[in-house]
Short mmCIF file of C-alpha atoms in Angstrom, two decimals:
data_model
loop_
_atom_site.label_atom_id
_atom_site.label_comp_id
_atom_site.label_asym_id
_atom_site.label_seq_id
_atom_site.Cartn_x
_atom_site.Cartn_y
_atom_site.Cartn_z
CA MET A 1 60.51 -35.44 34.73
CA ASN A 2 63.26 -34.77 37.22
CA SER A 3 61.65 -35.66 40.57
CA LYS A 4 63.08 -32.44 42.02
CA TYR A 5 60.45 -30.50 40.05
CA THR A 6 57.46 -32.75 40.77
CA PRO A 7 55.95 -30.27 43.28
CA LEU A 8 55.49 -27.74 40.45
CA PHE A 9 53.06 -30.16 38.81
CA GLU A 10 50.97 -31.07 41.81
CA SER A 11 47.36 -29.93 41.48
CA PHE A 12 46.12 -27.19 43.78
CA ASN A 13 42.69 -26.98 45.35
CA SER A 14 41.99 -24.13 47.75
CA GLY A 15 38.90 -25.89 49.08
CA LYS A 16 36.77 -23.13 47.54
CA LYS A 17 36.62 -22.30 43.83
CA LEU A 18 40.30 -22.23 42.90
CA GLU A 19 41.24 -25.61 41.50
CA VAL A 20 44.14 -25.84 39.02
CA LYS A 21 46.09 -28.71 37.49
CA ASN A 22 49.52 -27.43 38.55
CA ARG A 23 51.25 -24.62 40.44
CA LEU A 24 52.23 -22.57 37.38
CA VAL A 25 50.43 -19.46 36.17
CA MET A 26 50.92 -17.19 33.17
CA ALA A 27 51.26 -13.70 34.61
CA PRO A 28 49.23 -10.79 33.22
CA MET A 29 51.32 -8.79 30.75
CA THR A 30 50.23 -5.97 28.48
CA ASN A 31 50.77 -6.80 24.82
CA PHE A 32 49.56 -3.60 23.05
CA SER A 33 48.13 -5.72 20.23
CA SER A 34 44.33 -5.35 20.15
CA ASN A 35 42.26 -3.62 17.48
CA PRO A 36 41.44 0.10 17.86
CA ASP A 37 37.82 -0.81 18.68
CA GLY A 38 38.94 -2.86 21.69
CA THR A 39 38.48 -6.31 20.13
CA VAL A 40 41.22 -8.93 20.29
CA THR A 41 43.29 -9.64 17.19
CA GLU A 42 44.20 -12.95 15.60
CA ALA A 43 47.83 -12.39 16.61
CA GLU A 44 46.77 -11.87 20.22
CA VAL A 45 44.72 -15.06 20.28
CA ASN A 46 47.64 -17.02 18.80
CA TYR A 47 49.98 -15.55 21.42
CA TYR A 48 47.73 -16.73 24.26
CA GLU A 49 46.98 -20.12 22.72
CA ARG A 50 50.69 -20.85 22.41
CA ARG A 51 51.26 -20.17 26.11
CA SER A 52 48.14 -21.82 27.54
CA SER A 53 49.06 -25.48 27.01
CA GLY A 54 51.26 -26.03 30.04
CA VAL A 55 50.23 -23.67 32.82
CA GLY A 56 47.30 -24.31 35.12
CA MET A 57 45.95 -20.78 34.80
CA VAL A 58 46.35 -17.84 32.41
CA ILE A 59 45.74 -14.30 33.65
CA THR A 60 45.20 -12.04 30.66
CA ALA A 61 46.53 -8.55 30.08
CA CYS A 62 44.34 -5.94 31.76
CA THR A 63 41.10 -4.89 30.12
CA TYR A 64 39.48 -1.55 30.84
CA VAL A 65 36.09 -1.42 32.58
CA THR A 66 35.36 2.19 31.59
CA ALA A 67 36.25 3.98 28.34
CA ASN A 68 38.20 6.68 30.20
CA GLY A 69 40.25 3.97 31.92
CA LYS A 70 41.95 2.67 28.78
CA GLY A 71 45.58 2.58 29.82
CA PHE A 72 47.39 1.62 26.61
CA HIS A 73 47.21 1.82 22.86
CA GLY A 74 46.24 -1.65 21.62
CA GLU A 75 44.43 -2.69 24.80
CA PHE A 76 41.34 -4.91 24.54
CA GLY A 77 38.16 -3.71 26.17
CA GLY A 78 35.50 -5.04 28.50
CA ASP A 79 33.45 -1.89 28.98
CA GLN A 80 30.47 -2.70 26.73
CA ASP A 81 28.36 -5.70 25.84
CA GLU A 82 29.39 -5.47 22.18
CA LEU A 83 32.82 -6.71 23.27
CA ILE A 84 31.54 -9.96 24.81
CA PRO A 85 32.14 -11.97 21.59
CA SER A 86 35.74 -10.70 21.53
CA LEU A 87 36.23 -11.66 25.16
CA SER A 88 34.64 -15.04 24.50
CA ARG A 89 37.08 -15.72 21.68
CA LEU A 90 39.99 -15.17 24.04
CA ALA A 91 38.51 -17.20 26.88
CA SER A 92 37.76 -20.12 24.54
CA ALA A 93 41.29 -20.09 23.08
CA ILE A 94 42.85 -20.30 26.54
CA LYS A 95 40.48 -22.93 27.93
CA ALA A 96 40.80 -25.12 24.85
CA LYS A 97 44.45 -25.64 25.78
CA GLY A 98 43.58 -26.84 29.28
CA ALA A 99 44.23 -23.72 31.37
CA LYS A 100 41.85 -21.70 33.52
CA ALA A 101 41.13 -18.34 31.87
CA ILE A 102 41.20 -15.31 34.17
CA LEU A 103 40.37 -11.81 32.86
CA GLN A 104 42.29 -9.00 34.54
CA ILE A 105 40.09 -5.91 34.92
CA PHE A 106 41.22 -2.38 35.64
CA HIS A 107 41.01 1.39 35.21
CA GLY A 108 44.22 3.22 34.33
CA GLY A 109 43.47 6.44 36.24
CA ARG A 110 46.25 9.01 35.96
CA GLU A 111 48.40 6.60 33.94
CA VAL A 112 46.05 6.78 30.93
CA PRO A 113 47.64 8.38 27.83
CA PRO A 114 45.81 11.74 27.44
CA GLU A 115 45.23 11.19 23.72
CA LEU A 116 43.12 8.10 24.46
CA VAL A 117 40.66 10.07 26.63
CA ASN A 118 40.54 13.47 24.90
CA GLY A 119 42.83 14.85 27.57
CA ASP A 120 40.42 14.06 30.42
CA VAL A 121 42.78 12.12 32.68
CA VAL A 122 41.22 11.26 36.04
CA SER A 123 42.40 10.01 39.42
CA ALA A 124 41.68 10.23 43.13
CA SER A 125 43.26 13.70 43.30
CA ASN A 126 44.97 16.22 41.02
CA ILE A 127 48.44 14.81 41.68
CA PRO A 128 50.38 13.72 38.57
CA SER A 129 52.68 10.73 38.50
CA GLU A 130 56.29 11.61 39.18
CA GLY A 131 58.30 12.28 36.03
CA GLU A 132 58.58 14.95 33.39
CA GLY A 133 55.57 15.74 31.22
CA LYS A 134 53.05 13.69 33.23
CA ALA A 135 49.42 14.78 32.89
CA VAL A 136 47.75 16.46 35.84
CA PRO A 137 44.63 14.37 36.49
CA ARG A 138 41.19 15.68 37.35
CA PRO A 139 39.85 14.43 40.70
CA LEU A 140 36.88 12.10 40.25
CA SER A 141 33.58 13.23 41.69
CA GLU A 142 31.77 10.98 44.15
CA LYS A 143 29.18 10.22 41.46
CA GLU A 144 31.93 9.19 39.03
CA ILE A 145 33.55 7.00 41.67
CA ASP A 146 30.26 5.21 42.29
CA SER A 147 29.85 4.73 38.53
CA ILE A 148 33.33 3.22 38.10
CA ILE A 149 32.67 0.79 40.95
CA LEU A 150 29.53 -0.36 39.11
CA ASP A 151 31.59 -0.65 35.90
CA PHE A 152 33.86 -3.20 37.58
CA GLY A 153 30.78 -5.26 38.35
CA GLU A 154 29.44 -4.94 34.81
CA THR A 155 32.73 -6.05 33.28
CA THR A 156 32.72 -9.02 35.65
CA ARG A 157 29.27 -9.92 34.31
CA ARG A 158 30.65 -9.72 30.76
CA ALA A 159 33.54 -11.97 31.74
CA ILE A 160 31.07 -14.52 33.09
CA GLU A 161 28.97 -14.34 29.90
CA ALA A 162 32.12 -14.65 27.78
CA GLY A 163 33.06 -17.91 29.49
CA PHE A 164 36.02 -16.85 31.61
CA ASP A 165 36.74 -18.87 34.74
CA GLY A 166 37.34 -15.76 36.81
CA VAL A 167 38.56 -12.17 37.04
CA GLU A 168 41.58 -10.58 38.64
CA ILE A 169 41.02 -7.08 40.03
CA HIS A 170 44.11 -5.07 39.10
CA GLY A 171 45.02 -3.07 42.18
CA ALA A 172 48.73 -2.89 41.32
CA ASN A 173 51.30 -1.12 39.16
CA GLY A 174 50.12 2.41 39.85
CA TYR A 175 46.64 2.18 38.30
CA LEU A 176 43.40 3.60 39.69
CA LEU A 177 42.78 1.22 42.60
CA GLN A 178 46.35 1.75 43.78
CA GLN A 179 45.97 5.51 43.22
CA PHE A 180 43.11 5.56 45.72
CA PHE A 181 45.10 3.48 48.19
CA SER A 182 48.30 5.51 47.88
CA PRO A 183 48.99 8.57 50.04
CA HIS A 184 50.95 9.97 47.08
CA SER A 185 48.04 10.07 44.64
CA ASN A 186 45.10 10.29 47.06
CA ARG A 187 44.95 13.61 48.91
CA ARG A 188 41.15 13.61 49.27
CA GLU A 189 39.42 14.65 52.49
CA ASP A 190 36.10 12.91 51.97
CA LYS A 191 35.06 9.31 52.60
CA TRP A 192 37.39 8.17 49.79
CA GLY A 193 40.63 9.48 51.27
CA GLY A 194 42.55 10.96 54.16
CA SER A 195 43.28 8.22 56.67
CA LEU A 196 44.66 4.81 55.73
CA GLU A 197 41.25 3.32 56.46
CA LYS A 198 39.53 5.76 54.07
CA ARG A 199 42.10 5.13 51.35
CA LEU A 200 41.05 1.48 51.50
CA THR A 201 37.41 2.36 50.82
CA PHE A 202 37.53 2.41 47.00
CA PRO A 203 39.50 -0.82 46.41
CA LEU A 204 37.38 -2.74 48.91
CA ALA A 205 34.17 -1.32 47.37
CA VAL A 206 35.33 -2.60 43.97
CA VAL A 207 35.91 -6.05 45.47
CA ASP A 208 32.42 -6.01 46.97
CA GLU A 209 30.84 -5.03 43.63
CA VAL A 210 32.73 -7.72 41.73
CA LYS A 211 31.70 -10.34 44.28
CA LYS A 212 28.09 -9.13 44.00
CA ALA A 213 28.19 -9.54 40.21
CA VAL A 214 29.50 -13.08 40.62
CA ALA A 215 26.74 -13.93 43.09
CA ASN A 216 24.10 -12.52 40.71
CA HIS A 217 25.32 -13.91 37.40
CA ALA A 218 27.67 -16.90 37.74
CA LYS A 219 26.05 -20.32 37.54
CA ASP A 220 29.37 -22.17 37.88
CA PRO A 221 32.24 -21.54 40.31
CA PHE A 222 33.87 -18.24 39.34
CA ILE A 223 37.27 -17.16 40.65
CA VAL A 224 37.95 -13.64 41.98
CA GLY A 225 41.55 -12.58 42.66
CA TYR A 226 43.22 -9.28 43.54
CA ARG A 227 46.66 -8.07 42.46
CA PHE A 228 48.61 -5.50 44.46
CA SER A 229 52.01 -3.80 44.47
CA PRO A 230 53.54 -3.90 47.95
CA GLU A 231 55.46 -0.62 47.93
CA GLU A 232 55.92 2.66 46.11
CA PRO A 233 59.19 4.59 45.79
CA GLU A 234 57.49 7.99 46.21
CA THR A 235 57.30 9.92 49.47
CA PRO A 236 54.62 9.85 50.64
CA GLY A 237 53.86 6.49 49.11
CA ILE A 238 52.64 3.01 49.94
CA THR A 239 54.83 1.27 52.51
CA MET A 240 54.90 -2.37 53.53
CA ASP A 241 52.92 -1.43 56.66
CA ASP A 242 50.21 0.06 54.44
CA THR A 243 50.17 -3.10 52.35
CA LEU A 244 49.77 -5.30 55.41
CA ALA A 245 46.68 -3.25 56.27
CA LEU A 246 45.41 -3.76 52.69
CA ILE A 247 45.99 -7.50 53.03
CA ASP A 248 44.07 -7.53 56.30
CA GLY A 249 41.15 -5.90 54.51
CA LEU A 250 41.30 -8.20 51.51
CA VAL A 251 41.40 -11.45 53.46
CA THR A 252 38.00 -10.60 54.96
CA LYS A 253 36.46 -10.54 51.47
CA ASP A 254 36.50 -14.28 50.76
CA LEU A 255 38.70 -13.87 47.68
CA ASP A 256 40.07 -16.89 45.85
CA TYR A 257 43.63 -15.61 45.68
CA LEU A 258 45.91 -12.61 46.15
CA HIS A 259 48.64 -11.86 43.62
CA VAL A 260 51.66 -9.75 44.55
CA SER A 261 53.26 -7.78 41.69
CA LEU A 262 57.06 -7.93 41.92
CA MET A 263 59.86 -7.60 39.37
CA ASP A 264 61.98 -9.90 41.56
CA PHE A 265 60.36 -12.62 43.67
CA TRP A 266 63.01 -12.23 46.39
CA SER A 267 63.23 -8.41 46.48
CA ARG A 268 63.57 -6.93 49.95
CA ALA A 269 61.29 -4.44 51.62
CA ARG A 270 62.15 -0.77 51.22
CA ARG A 271 60.58 0.69 54.37
CA GLY A 272 57.76 0.33 56.86
CA THR A 273 58.80 -3.10 58.12
CA ASP A 274 61.85 -5.36 58.43
CA VAL A 275 64.00 -4.27 55.45
CA ASP A 276 66.24 -7.33 55.80
CA ARG A 277 63.48 -9.72 54.71
CA PRO A 278 62.01 -10.42 51.27
CA ARG A 279 58.63 -8.79 50.70
CA ILE A 280 57.13 -12.13 49.67
CA GLU A 281 58.09 -13.65 53.02
CA ILE A 282 56.50 -10.80 54.99
CA ILE A 283 53.33 -10.95 52.89
CA LYS A 284 53.01 -14.74 53.13
CA GLU A 285 53.50 -14.59 56.88
CA ARG A 286 50.67 -12.03 57.20
CA ILE A 287 48.27 -13.96 54.95
CA GLY A 288 49.06 -17.36 56.43
CA ASP A 289 46.62 -19.88 55.00
CA GLN A 290 43.68 -17.48 54.86
CA VAL A 291 43.86 -17.07 51.07
CA PRO A 292 46.19 -18.53 48.40
CA LEU A 293 49.02 -16.26 47.22
CA ILE A 294 50.53 -16.04 43.73
CA GLY A 295 54.16 -14.96 43.60
CA VAL A 296 56.03 -13.66 40.56
CA GLY A 297 59.23 -11.95 39.52
CA SER A 298 62.33 -12.89 37.52
CA ILE A 299 61.67 -16.63 37.59
CA TYR A 300 63.49 -17.98 34.55
CA THR A 301 64.75 -21.49 35.29
CA ALA A 302 63.14 -24.59 36.79
CA ASP A 303 65.39 -24.14 39.81
CA ASP A 304 64.13 -20.56 40.22
CA ALA A 305 60.57 -21.86 40.20
CA ILE A 306 61.06 -24.69 42.68
CA LYS A 307 62.96 -22.39 45.06
CA ALA A 308 60.06 -19.92 44.89
CA LEU A 309 57.53 -22.69 45.57
CA GLN A 310 59.56 -23.82 48.58
CA SER A 311 58.96 -20.39 50.14
CA GLY A 312 55.45 -21.62 50.94
CA VAL A 313 53.77 -19.56 48.21
CA PRO A 314 51.46 -22.13 46.55
CA LEU A 315 51.27 -20.66 43.04
CA ILE A 316 54.12 -19.31 40.90
CA ALA A 317 53.53 -16.99 37.94
CA LEU A 318 55.79 -16.81 34.91
CA GLY A 319 55.85 -13.45 33.16
CA ARG A 320 58.67 -12.50 30.82
CA GLU A 321 59.99 -16.07 30.83
CA ILE A 322 56.88 -17.58 29.25
CA ILE A 323 57.12 -14.97 26.50
CA ILE A 324 60.77 -15.91 25.94
CA ASP A 325 60.02 -19.65 25.99
CA PRO A 326 56.35 -20.59 25.44
CA GLU A 327 57.20 -24.27 26.03
CA TRP A 328 58.82 -23.65 29.44
CA VAL A 329 56.28 -25.76 31.33
CA GLN A 330 56.38 -28.66 28.89
CA LYS A 331 60.18 -28.72 28.92
CA VAL A 332 60.26 -29.08 32.70
CA GLU A 333 57.50 -31.68 32.65
CA GLN A 334 59.35 -33.72 30.03
CA GLY A 335 62.73 -33.59 31.79
CA ARG A 336 64.14 -31.14 29.24
CA GLU A 337 64.73 -28.25 31.62
CA ALA A 338 68.28 -27.90 30.28
CA GLU A 339 66.70 -26.77 26.99
CA ILE A 340 64.85 -23.81 28.52
CA VAL A 341 65.66 -20.52 26.78
CA THR A 342 66.11 -17.62 29.22
CA LYS A 343 67.07 -14.77 26.88
CA ILE A 344 65.03 -13.27 24.08
CA ASN A 345 66.37 -14.07 20.62
CA LYS A 346 65.87 -11.04 18.39
CA GLU A 347 65.51 -13.27 15.33
CA ASN A 348 62.69 -15.41 16.71
CA GLN A 349 59.55 -13.27 16.71
CA GLN A 350 57.61 -15.50 14.31
CA GLN A 351 58.64 -18.73 16.01
CA LEU A 352 57.50 -17.33 19.36
CA ASP A 353 54.09 -16.06 18.17
CA ILE A 354 54.69 -12.61 19.65
CA PRO A 355 52.45 -9.90 18.14
CA ASP A 356 54.34 -7.10 16.46
CA PRO A 357 53.41 -4.25 18.88
CA LEU A 358 54.63 -6.32 21.85
CA TRP A 359 57.74 -7.37 19.94
CA GLN A 360 58.60 -3.76 19.14
CA ALA A 361 58.14 -2.82 22.80
CA ILE A 362 60.44 -5.63 23.89
CA ILE A 363 63.31 -4.99 21.52
CA HIS A 364 63.21 -1.22 22.03
CA SER A 365 63.20 -1.41 25.85
CA PRO A 366 66.74 -2.28 26.97
CA GLY A 367 66.83 -4.03 30.34
CA TRP A 368 63.19 -5.13 30.31
CA PHE A 369 63.87 -8.59 28.88
CA PRO A 370 67.12 -10.57 29.27
CA GLY A 371 68.99 -10.52 25.97
CA VAL A 372 67.87 -7.02 24.93
CA GLU A 373 70.79 -4.66 25.38
#
């Protein structure tokens, strides 16, 4: 190995439950490839197995905690006990390759395709996502909100029983937890919305319920992380100042890590704070050493990864790049970083063990992956 990249392969121990063999993480990415009943497919398991050999931790695609939270066709489920064997199959495949297995749990809220929920799309308020043809969601009742919070705890229990090493609460990318936090999607005037403090109530209640499930059911150390998106383009929408308040709330919850969702690791803030600084820098400064941070976004080469690590962020996630080159980690570790592939080859689906639904999404989405024009 080139000594320049040695820091990427140093083990990390937070002093709590998060202990991983290196600083590299497979980011959570939807693959659209599960069975209609919510069980994982053979192709999906192969896809994860292939990419679990080098990284220290794999965060799965999101799994829905409630049937009306299913956000994608071909998404695997965690909303009922009958799905525990399916979840166990995935956890075992990842762990057998030497990586920690983390199940990302979520509810899609207003982003759920109406046909998956018989048209009953729900959210914090009756505000649709911006864009033509978006469904107008039905505001959740207080009873339904309480039920969904419990569902996050129940899916955490299933993750524990299935053998996962942890869960990541998906509070990013415009899904239900973010919808409650956002002033764009949350126009409520009860205890679940209104002020910034009230908009924090639902996400923090979910964290509390997940932590409670871990305390009640986990016999071994069990990791709990939280993923968030730092800004929204809408007005009103989440600003960096809002996100700093979210971070302040999250660091009081004794989480094992926070995970910022970015398309570009070095992207600059849009508003609400110093717009001349990268978001990741502002976030890391606010968190300090209170909780480990995972950074992600357009990291393709070994140099990209080591530069990101030098920012002080202790864990670096690979998203699109580990789909493009499943042996990325091994190539760096073996001094073969010059052989890393950074653009998708449209002829290589089989060699890359990419399930067909994900492959179709990649090659028909120009600009999403390098190499797809």
